[in-house]
Amino acid sequence: MSKRQRRASKPGSSGEPVALGDAVAAVGKELGLPEPNELAALTAAWPDIVGASIAAHASVRSVRDGVCTVEVDEAGWATQIRYAEQQVVERAATCCGPGVVTSVRVVVAGAARAANRRP
């Protein structure tokens, strides 16, 4: 399928206006991103999902195709989250719905970035 044919098969490609929210949601869906309210719910519930002590050192960076990327400030916190991955997925399903988070990927922030993150 050519690029022009793909564009023609998308909503609003017939020249009719499309609401901005609908256009952004369609692009997000193509990219494998969750609905904005699901990501907001996950971020807001993060301390409840992982606990206050881990949440102080780890934050949700993104969710794409069900993979939640979590950024931590030190490698030890990455280990904690990896061990608790199944619990994180289950608790995320409680606050965001099933399938929004299906696995967890953990990345360790660089030293300078971690220092800027601390209050």
Coordinates of C-alpha atoms in Angstrom, one line a residue:
M1 CA 0.0 0.0 0.0
S2 CA 1.4 3.4 -1.0
K3 CA 1.8 6.3 1.4
R4 CA -1.0 8.1 -0.5
Q5 CA -3.4 5.2 -0.1
R6 CA -2.6 4.9 3.6
R7 CA -3.3 8.6 4.0
A8 CA -6.5 8.3 2.1
S9 CA -7.8 5.5 4.3
K10 CA -7.3 7.5 7.5
P11 CA -10.2 9.4 9.2
G12 CA -10.4 13.0 8.0
S13 CA -8.4 12.2 4.8
S14 CA -11.5 12.9 2.7
G15 CA -11.0 16.6 3.4
E16 CA -13.4 16.8 6.3
P17 CA -12.2 18.4 9.4
V18 CA -11.3 16.2 12.4
A19 CA -11.3 17.2 16.0
L20 CA -7.7 17.7 17.3
G21 CA -8.3 15.3 20.2
D22 CA -9.4 12.6 17.7
A23 CA -6.4 13.2 15.5
V24 CA -4.0 13.0 18.4
A25 CA -5.7 9.8 19.7
A26 CA -5.4 8.2 16.3
V27 CA -1.7 9.0 16.0
G28 CA -1.1 7.8 19.5
K29 CA -2.9 4.5 18.7
E30 CA -0.7 4.0 15.6
L31 CA 2.3 4.6 17.8
G32 CA 1.2 2.1 20.4
L33 CA 0.6 4.7 23.1
P34 CA -2.1 4.4 25.7
E35 CA -5.0 6.8 26.0
P36 CA -3.8 10.0 27.7
N37 CA -6.2 9.5 30.7
E38 CA -4.7 6.0 31.2
L39 CA -1.2 7.3 31.3
A40 CA -2.3 10.1 33.7
A41 CA -3.9 7.5 36.0
L42 CA -0.8 5.4 36.0
T43 CA 1.4 8.3 36.8
A44 CA -0.9 9.5 39.6
A45 CA -1.1 6.1 41.1
W46 CA 2.6 5.3 40.8
P47 CA 3.4 5.7 44.5
D48 CA 0.5 3.3 45.3
I49 CA 1.6 0.8 42.7
V50 CA 5.3 0.6 43.8
G51 CA 5.3 2.1 47.3
A52 CA 6.5 5.5 48.4
S53 CA 10.1 4.5 48.9
I54 CA 10.5 3.1 45.4
A55 CA 8.5 5.9 43.9
A56 CA 10.9 8.4 45.4
H57 CA 13.6 6.9 43.1
A58 CA 11.6 5.7 40.1
S59 CA 9.2 7.3 37.7
V60 CA 7.2 6.3 34.7
R61 CA 9.0 7.5 31.6
S62 CA 6.6 6.1 29.0
V63 CA 4.2 3.4 28.0
R64 CA 4.2 2.0 24.5
D65 CA 2.6 -1.2 23.2
G66 CA 2.0 -2.2 26.8
V67 CA 5.7 -1.8 27.8
C68 CA 6.0 0.6 30.7
T69 CA 9.5 2.2 30.8
V70 CA 10.5 3.2 34.3
E71 CA 13.5 5.5 35.0
V72 CA 15.4 5.0 38.2
D73 CA 18.2 7.0 39.7
E74 CA 20.4 4.0 40.8
A75 CA 20.8 0.4 39.7
G76 CA 19.6 -1.0 43.1
W77 CA 16.1 0.5 42.5
A78 CA 16.1 -1.1 39.0
T79 CA 16.6 -4.5 40.7
Q80 CA 13.7 -3.8 43.1
I81 CA 11.3 -3.0 40.2
R82 CA 12.5 -6.0 38.1
Y83 CA 11.8 -8.4 41.0
A84 CA 8.3 -6.8 41.5
E85 CA 7.4 -6.6 37.8
Q86 CA 4.4 -9.0 38.0
Q87 CA 3.0 -7.0 41.0
V88 CA 3.5 -3.7 39.1
V89 CA 1.6 -5.1 36.1
E90 CA -1.2 -6.3 38.3
R91 CA -1.5 -3.1 40.3
A92 CA -1.3 -1.0 37.1
A93 CA -4.2 -3.0 35.7
T94 CA -6.2 -2.1 38.7
C95 CA -5.8 1.6 38.2
C96 CA -5.6 1.8 34.4
G97 CA -7.4 -1.2 33.2
P98 CA -6.1 -4.5 31.8
G99 CA -3.6 -4.5 29.0
V100 CA -2.4 -0.9 29.4
V101 CA 0.8 -2.2 31.1
T102 CA 1.8 -5.8 30.2
S103 CA 5.5 -5.6 31.1
V104 CA 8.1 -3.3 32.7
R105 CA 11.4 -2.1 31.2
V106 CA 13.7 -0.3 33.6
V107 CA 16.4 2.2 32.7
V108 CA 19.0 3.8 35.0
A109 CA 19.3 7.6 34.6
G110 CA 22.8 9.1 34.3
A111 CA 24.3 10.5 37.4
A112 CA 23.7 14.2 36.4
R113 CA 20.1 13.5 35.5
A114 CA 19.5 11.6 38.7
A115 CA 20.9 14.5 40.7
N116 CA 18.6 17.0 39.0
R117 CA 15.6 14.8 39.8
R118 CA 16.0 14.9 43.5
P119 CA 14.1 17.6 45.4

